[in-house]
Amino acid sequence: MNVRRRLIPTAAVAGAVTLGLASLSACSGSGSGGGGNGGKLTVVASFYPMEYLAKEIGGDHVSVSDLTEPGIEPHDLELSPQQTAELGEAGMILYLKGLQPAVDEAVEQSGVKNTVDATTLTKLGDHGTEVGHDHGEEHGGEHGPEEEGDEPGAEDAGGDVHVWLDPVKYAEIAEGVGKALEKADPDHADDYKKNTEALVGKLDGLNKEYEDGLKSRSTDTFITTHSAFGYLAERYGLDQEAIVGLDPESEPNPARMKELHEIAKKDKVTTVFFETIASPRTAETLAGDTGLKTGVLDPLEGINDKSQGDDYLEVMQANLKNLQKALGAK
C-alpha cells in the first residue's frame, strides 16, 4: 500500500485517553464555557468527523460549530478573523492535530483550556513503519521513514492522521471525547456516558459490517486519489495504492502513473476511486489510460450534496458497498 507512517510512541488506549484529558480543566459553574447558548457547552470542531462526535455524544447539552464548511477541502483551511475569535471563545475545542496546520496554530494561540486533540485518544502508526506495498521511495512520494525530531501526527511531515476511517480507532476516539465532555460538563456526565456507549455500539456494528462484507474478495488492492485510507486498509487487510500522497492537491508524477498501470494489471484492479470534495480529474485520467472503471471512495472529510449519505455511518456504509464491488467481494 502506498502509505508509510511514523510510529508514535503512545501508551495503551486507556493511557492515551488520560493524556488527552490532561489538557482539560472543568468549565466553571454549569459547564457552559463560552457563554450564552442557553447554558449549553459551546464546542468548536475543526472538521466534520470531530463535529459528528461532538453532536452524537453531546446531544442536547452542547452547541457545536464546525470550522470547515461543507464542500471545503479541510487540509487547506484558512481561518477568518471571525473564526479565530469564535475559537477563542469556545468552551471546548475538538480537533485532530496534524491535519489542518491553520487550526493547530490557532488552537495553540487561543488560550482555551478545554482542548481535545483526537490523535491523543488512540494509537497512531502502531502497525509499523509501512503497510502492504510501499512505493513511496521509488516514486518520490511523501511516505518516507520517520525522521528524528518530527512532530507526531504532522501530516506535512509524512504522518497519516486519517484515523476516523478505521471504525475501531474512531470508536476509541469517541470514548475519549465522551470522557472529555464528562469532565468539562459534569452536570450532564451520565448523558454523555450513555451517548458515548450508544455511538461506540454503532461503530462496533460498522466494523462488523466491514469484516463480514470484505471476507471473500478477488483482489486486495484498490487505487485512490490520495492516501487517506491507510488505516482502513490495514484494519481489513487491504492494499491502498494512491496516485498522490497525503495532500490531495498534489500533482502525480509520470513515474507513479506508470507504476500504477503495472500494479493495476498485476493485482487485477478494476476501479480507480476519486473523492466527493477533490477533483476527479486525476482518477479519470488514470482510469482512461488503463481501461479501468471509476468510483467514489469518500474520505469523509466533509459532508456535501455529493456525499453518498447524510452522516458518517451512511457514507461509511456506501464506501463499503463501493469497495465490495471494486474488490469482487461476495
Short mmCIF file of C-alpha atoms in Angstrom, two decimals:
data_model
loop_
_atom_site.label_atom_id
_atom_site.label_comp_id
_atom_site.label_asym_id
_atom_site.label_seq_id
_atom_site.Cartn_x
_atom_site.Cartn_y
_atom_site.Cartn_z
CA MET A 1 0.00 0.00 0.00
CA ASN A 2 1.35 3.39 -0.88
CA VAL A 3 1.46 4.56 2.70
CA ARG A 4 4.34 4.87 5.13
CA ARG A 5 3.52 6.25 8.53
CA ARG A 6 5.54 7.25 11.53
CA LEU A 7 5.43 5.27 14.72
CA ILE A 8 4.06 7.37 17.56
CA PRO A 9 5.20 6.12 20.96
CA THR A 10 1.95 6.24 22.91
CA ALA A 11 0.74 4.12 25.77
CA ALA A 12 -2.26 1.85 25.64
CA VAL A 13 -5.53 3.48 24.65
CA ALA A 14 -6.60 3.97 28.26
CA GLY A 15 -3.35 5.79 28.93
CA ALA A 16 -3.71 7.78 25.75
CA VAL A 17 -7.14 8.95 26.83
CA THR A 18 -5.59 10.15 30.08
CA LEU A 19 -3.00 12.08 28.10
CA GLY A 20 -5.74 13.64 26.01
CA LEU A 21 -7.62 14.69 29.12
CA ALA A 22 -4.56 16.12 30.81
CA SER A 23 -5.08 19.36 28.91
CA LEU A 24 -8.66 19.67 30.11
CA SER A 25 -9.93 21.64 33.06
CA ALA A 26 -13.57 21.76 34.05
CA CYS A 27 -15.61 24.75 32.96
CA SER A 28 -16.86 26.92 35.77
CA GLY A 29 -20.37 26.68 37.15
CA SER A 30 -22.75 24.84 34.84
CA GLY A 31 -20.05 23.85 32.37
CA SER A 32 -21.34 26.27 29.74
CA GLY A 33 -17.91 27.64 28.85
CA GLY A 34 -18.06 30.16 26.05
CA GLY A 35 -21.17 31.81 27.45
CA GLY A 36 -24.69 32.10 26.07
CA ASN A 37 -26.29 29.30 24.06
CA GLY A 38 -28.89 28.65 26.75
CA GLY A 39 -26.37 27.24 29.18
CA LYS A 40 -25.06 24.70 26.67
CA LEU A 41 -21.38 23.87 26.38
CA THR A 42 -20.05 25.54 23.24
CA VAL A 43 -17.91 23.14 21.23
CA VAL A 44 -15.90 24.19 18.19
CA ALA A 45 -14.96 21.25 15.93
CA SER A 46 -12.17 21.52 13.39
CA PHE A 47 -13.86 19.46 10.65
CA TYR A 48 -16.71 17.02 10.06
CA PRO A 49 -15.51 13.84 11.84
CA MET A 50 -14.93 15.89 15.00
CA GLU A 51 -18.27 17.67 14.60
CA TYR A 52 -20.05 14.32 14.28
CA LEU A 53 -18.55 13.05 17.53
CA ALA A 54 -19.41 16.25 19.40
CA LYS A 55 -23.04 16.19 18.26
CA GLU A 56 -23.60 12.46 18.73
CA ILE A 57 -22.10 12.42 22.22
CA GLY A 58 -23.01 15.91 23.36
CA GLY A 59 -26.63 15.73 22.25
CA ASP A 60 -28.86 18.49 23.60
CA HIS A 61 -26.26 19.69 26.10
CA VAL A 62 -23.82 21.14 23.56
CA SER A 63 -23.85 23.79 20.86
CA VAL A 64 -21.49 22.67 18.10
CA SER A 65 -19.95 24.68 15.27
CA ASP A 66 -17.60 23.45 12.55
CA LEU A 67 -14.62 25.49 11.33
CA THR A 68 -14.66 23.70 7.96
CA GLU A 69 -17.73 24.46 5.87
CA PRO A 70 -19.34 21.71 3.75
CA GLY A 71 -17.53 21.19 0.44
CA ILE A 72 -14.29 22.81 1.63
CA GLU A 73 -11.11 20.75 1.50
CA PRO A 74 -10.07 20.69 5.19
CA HIS A 75 -6.33 20.25 4.56
CA ASP A 76 -6.10 23.75 3.09
CA LEU A 77 -8.41 25.54 5.52
CA GLU A 78 -7.54 29.15 6.29
CA LEU A 79 -9.34 30.71 9.24
CA SER A 80 -11.11 34.05 9.04
CA PRO A 81 -10.73 36.58 11.86
CA GLN A 82 -14.31 35.74 12.90
CA GLN A 83 -13.49 32.04 13.13
CA THR A 84 -10.35 32.76 15.13
CA ALA A 85 -12.40 34.85 17.54
CA GLU A 86 -15.02 32.09 17.77
CA LEU A 87 -12.30 29.60 18.58
CA GLY A 88 -11.00 31.76 21.41
CA GLU A 89 -14.47 31.94 23.00
CA ALA A 90 -15.19 28.21 22.84
CA GLY A 91 -15.99 26.17 25.90
CA MET A 92 -14.23 23.25 24.26
CA ILE A 93 -12.20 22.76 21.08
CA LEU A 94 -12.19 19.34 19.41
CA TYR A 95 -9.59 18.92 16.67
CA LEU A 96 -7.19 16.46 15.09
CA LYS A 97 -3.61 17.69 15.20
CA GLY A 98 -1.61 17.33 12.01
CA LEU A 99 -4.48 17.58 9.53
CA GLN A 100 -5.04 21.33 9.42
CA PRO A 101 -1.97 23.46 10.18
CA ALA A 102 -4.02 26.67 10.45
CA VAL A 103 -6.23 25.10 13.11
CA ASP A 104 -3.28 23.70 15.04
CA GLU A 105 -1.73 27.17 15.23
CA ALA A 106 -4.99 28.86 16.16
CA VAL A 107 -5.72 26.34 18.93
CA GLU A 108 -2.27 26.88 20.40
CA GLN A 109 -2.82 30.64 20.46
CA SER A 110 -6.46 30.54 21.56
CA GLY A 111 -5.86 30.24 25.30
CA VAL A 112 -8.81 27.83 25.59
CA LYS A 113 -8.17 25.35 28.40
CA ASN A 114 -10.58 22.65 27.24
CA THR A 115 -8.85 21.44 24.10
CA VAL A 116 -9.08 17.84 22.92
CA ASP A 117 -6.62 16.59 20.29
CA ALA A 118 -8.15 13.40 18.88
CA THR A 119 -4.73 11.98 17.95
CA THR A 120 -4.01 11.56 21.67
CA LEU A 121 -7.07 9.33 22.13
CA THR A 122 -5.88 6.42 20.00
CA LYS A 123 -2.58 4.99 18.79
CA LEU A 124 -1.16 6.25 15.52
CA GLY A 125 1.13 4.08 13.47
CA ASP A 126 1.12 1.07 15.80
CA HIS A 127 1.11 -1.18 12.73
CA GLY A 128 4.76 -0.48 11.90
CA THR A 129 6.52 1.88 9.52
CA GLU A 130 4.82 0.51 6.44
CA VAL A 131 1.77 -1.50 5.46
CA GLY A 132 1.34 -3.56 2.33
CA HIS A 133 3.07 -2.23 -0.78
CA ASP A 134 5.08 0.92 -0.16
CA HIS A 135 6.41 2.61 -3.27
CA GLY A 136 6.98 6.00 -1.64
CA GLU A 137 10.74 5.96 -2.02
CA GLU A 138 10.56 4.67 -5.58
CA HIS A 139 8.43 7.48 -6.93
CA GLY A 140 9.46 10.31 -4.65
CA GLY A 141 6.25 10.29 -2.60
CA GLU A 142 5.63 11.73 0.84
CA HIS A 143 5.88 8.47 2.70
CA GLY A 144 9.49 8.29 3.73
CA PRO A 145 10.52 6.83 7.10
CA GLU A 146 10.14 8.77 10.28
CA GLU A 147 12.90 11.24 10.94
CA GLU A 148 14.08 12.27 14.37
CA GLY A 149 12.55 15.48 15.61
CA ASP A 150 9.39 15.23 13.51
CA GLU A 151 6.30 16.31 15.36
CA PRO A 152 3.94 13.38 15.92
CA GLY A 153 0.88 13.45 13.74
CA ALA A 154 2.09 16.22 11.45
CA GLU A 155 0.81 15.28 8.01
CA ASP A 156 3.04 17.73 6.23
CA ALA A 157 5.98 15.74 7.56
CA GLY A 158 4.59 12.46 6.28
CA GLY A 159 2.37 11.27 9.11
CA ASP A 160 -1.10 9.88 8.40
CA VAL A 161 -3.85 11.02 10.77
CA HIS A 162 -6.90 9.75 8.85
CA VAL A 163 -7.79 7.57 11.84
CA TRP A 164 -11.53 8.24 11.65
CA LEU A 165 -11.75 5.96 8.58
CA ASP A 166 -10.97 2.99 10.83
CA PRO A 167 -14.20 2.38 12.82
CA VAL A 168 -12.26 0.76 15.66
CA LYS A 169 -9.93 3.72 16.15
CA TYR A 170 -12.80 6.14 15.69
CA ALA A 171 -14.64 4.33 18.49
CA GLU A 172 -11.58 4.75 20.73
CA ILE A 173 -11.58 8.47 19.95
CA ALA A 174 -15.31 8.62 20.70
CA GLU A 175 -14.68 7.15 24.14
CA GLY A 176 -12.04 9.79 24.83
CA VAL A 177 -14.31 12.60 23.66
CA GLY A 178 -17.05 11.28 25.92
CA LYS A 179 -14.73 11.38 28.94
CA ALA A 180 -13.63 14.89 27.99
CA LEU A 181 -17.23 16.10 27.89
CA GLU A 182 -17.93 14.45 31.23
CA LYS A 183 -15.00 16.33 32.73
CA ALA A 184 -15.88 19.66 31.12
CA ASP A 185 -19.58 19.45 31.98
CA PRO A 186 -20.01 17.09 34.96
CA ASP A 187 -23.67 18.06 35.44
CA HIS A 188 -24.53 16.02 32.34
CA ALA A 189 -21.91 13.29 32.70
CA ASP A 190 -24.47 10.48 32.78
CA ASP A 191 -25.96 11.56 29.45
CA TYR A 192 -22.53 11.87 27.84
CA LYS A 193 -21.64 8.40 29.06
CA LYS A 194 -24.88 6.95 27.72
CA ASN A 195 -24.48 8.68 24.34
CA THR A 196 -20.88 7.51 24.07
CA GLU A 197 -21.88 3.91 24.68
CA ALA A 198 -24.58 4.17 22.02
CA LEU A 199 -22.19 5.60 19.44
CA VAL A 200 -19.46 3.06 20.19
CA GLY A 201 -22.07 0.35 19.72
CA LYS A 202 -22.89 1.71 16.26
CA LEU A 203 -19.21 1.87 15.33
CA ASP A 204 -18.67 -1.69 16.55
CA GLY A 205 -21.54 -2.72 14.30
CA LEU A 206 -19.97 -0.87 11.38
CA ASN A 207 -16.67 -2.65 11.97
CA LYS A 208 -18.51 -6.00 11.86
CA GLU A 209 -20.18 -4.99 8.58
CA TYR A 210 -16.75 -4.32 7.05
CA GLU A 211 -15.26 -7.53 8.40
CA ASP A 212 -18.10 -9.65 7.05
CA GLY A 213 -18.52 -7.69 3.82
CA LEU A 214 -14.87 -7.92 2.76
CA LYS A 215 -14.13 -11.52 3.75
CA SER A 216 -14.35 -13.07 0.29
CA ARG A 217 -12.83 -10.93 -2.46
CA SER A 218 -11.00 -11.26 -5.77
CA THR A 219 -8.26 -8.74 -5.02
CA ASP A 220 -6.90 -6.86 -2.01
CA THR A 221 -5.76 -3.81 -3.97
CA PHE A 222 -7.59 -0.57 -4.59
CA ILE A 223 -6.37 2.68 -6.13
CA THR A 224 -7.31 6.06 -4.66
CA THR A 225 -6.57 9.67 -5.48
CA HIS A 226 -4.77 10.44 -2.22
CA SER A 227 -3.52 8.36 0.71
CA ALA A 228 -6.47 8.77 3.04
CA PHE A 229 -7.35 5.11 3.55
CA GLY A 230 -4.24 3.64 5.13
CA TYR A 231 -5.84 2.90 8.50
CA LEU A 232 -8.95 1.42 6.91
CA ALA A 233 -6.83 -0.73 4.58
CA GLU A 234 -4.70 -2.00 7.42
CA ARG A 235 -7.74 -2.83 9.54
CA TYR A 236 -9.25 -5.08 6.87
CA GLY A 237 -6.12 -6.46 5.21
CA LEU A 238 -6.30 -4.37 2.05
CA ASP A 239 -3.60 -2.68 -0.04
CA GLN A 240 -4.13 1.00 -0.77
CA GLU A 241 -2.31 2.38 -3.80
CA ALA A 242 -2.61 6.16 -4.02
CA ILE A 243 -1.95 8.33 -7.05
CA VAL A 244 -0.57 11.12 -4.86
CA GLY A 245 0.41 11.30 -1.21
CA LEU A 246 -1.35 12.64 1.86
CA ASP A 247 -2.02 16.03 0.24
CA PRO A 248 -4.99 15.66 -2.15
CA GLU A 249 -3.90 18.74 -4.06
CA SER A 250 -0.54 17.24 -5.03
CA GLU A 251 0.14 16.54 -8.70
CA PRO A 252 1.00 12.96 -9.73
CA ASN A 253 4.28 12.35 -11.50
CA PRO A 254 4.61 10.25 -14.67
CA ALA A 255 6.68 7.57 -12.92
CA ARG A 256 3.93 6.98 -10.38
CA MET A 257 1.25 6.80 -13.08
CA LYS A 258 3.30 4.22 -14.97
CA GLU A 259 3.81 2.24 -11.78
CA LEU A 260 0.06 2.21 -11.13
CA HIS A 261 -0.53 0.84 -14.64
CA GLU A 262 1.64 -2.13 -13.71
CA ILE A 263 0.07 -2.57 -10.28
CA ALA A 264 -3.44 -2.49 -11.73
CA LYS A 265 -2.60 -5.24 -14.20
CA LYS A 266 -0.69 -7.42 -11.72
CA ASP A 267 -3.22 -7.14 -8.88
CA LYS A 268 -6.34 -7.30 -11.07
CA VAL A 269 -7.55 -3.87 -10.02
CA THR A 270 -10.92 -2.92 -11.51
CA THR A 271 -11.55 0.58 -10.17
CA VAL A 272 -9.83 3.90 -9.59
CA PHE A 273 -11.53 5.78 -6.75
CA PHE A 274 -12.00 9.52 -6.58
CA GLU A 275 -13.45 11.71 -3.83
CA THR A 276 -16.50 13.91 -3.44
CA ILE A 277 -14.61 17.06 -2.43
CA ALA A 278 -11.43 16.86 -4.55
CA SER A 279 -11.38 16.98 -8.35
CA PRO A 280 -11.84 13.59 -10.07
CA ARG A 281 -9.61 14.60 -12.99
CA THR A 282 -6.53 12.59 -11.98
CA ALA A 283 -8.52 9.44 -11.26
CA GLU A 284 -10.38 9.76 -14.55
CA THR A 285 -7.09 10.16 -16.43
CA LEU A 286 -5.60 7.02 -14.91
CA ALA A 287 -8.80 5.06 -15.43
CA GLY A 288 -8.97 6.13 -19.06
CA ASP A 289 -5.37 5.13 -19.70
CA THR A 290 -5.80 1.71 -18.09
CA GLY A 291 -9.33 0.87 -19.15
CA LEU A 292 -10.49 0.78 -15.52
CA LYS A 293 -13.77 1.98 -14.03
CA THR A 294 -14.07 4.94 -11.68
CA GLY A 295 -15.93 5.01 -8.40
CA VAL A 296 -16.32 7.04 -5.22
CA LEU A 297 -14.47 6.29 -2.01
CA ASP A 298 -15.19 9.13 0.36
CA PRO A 299 -12.53 10.10 2.95
CA LEU A 300 -15.32 11.73 4.95
CA GLU A 301 -13.51 14.98 5.49
CA GLY A 302 -16.83 16.74 4.98
CA ILE A 303 -20.45 16.13 4.02
CA ASN A 304 -21.95 17.90 1.00
CA ASP A 305 -24.70 17.39 -1.57
CA LYS A 306 -22.50 14.92 -3.46
CA SER A 307 -21.94 12.69 -0.44
CA GLN A 308 -23.39 9.19 -0.63
CA GLY A 309 -25.15 9.55 2.71
CA ASP A 310 -26.19 12.13 5.27
CA ASP A 311 -23.76 11.28 8.05
CA TYR A 312 -20.63 9.33 8.95
CA LEU A 313 -22.31 5.93 9.25
CA GLU A 314 -24.24 6.21 5.98
CA VAL A 315 -21.19 7.33 3.99
CA MET A 316 -19.02 4.58 5.50
CA GLN A 317 -21.66 2.03 4.54
CA ALA A 318 -21.67 3.44 0.99
CA ASN A 319 -17.86 3.18 0.96
CA LEU A 320 -18.16 -0.48 1.94
CA LYS A 321 -20.55 -1.21 -0.94
CA ASN A 322 -18.22 0.55 -3.38
CA LEU A 323 -15.22 -1.39 -2.06
CA GLN A 324 -17.10 -4.68 -2.27
CA LYS A 325 -17.91 -4.03 -5.92
CA ALA A 326 -14.36 -2.95 -6.77
CA LEU A 327 -12.69 -5.84 -4.94
CA GLY A 328 -15.08 -8.50 -6.19
CA ALA A 329 -16.31 -9.27 -2.67
CA LYS A 330 -19.14 -11.78 -2.44
#
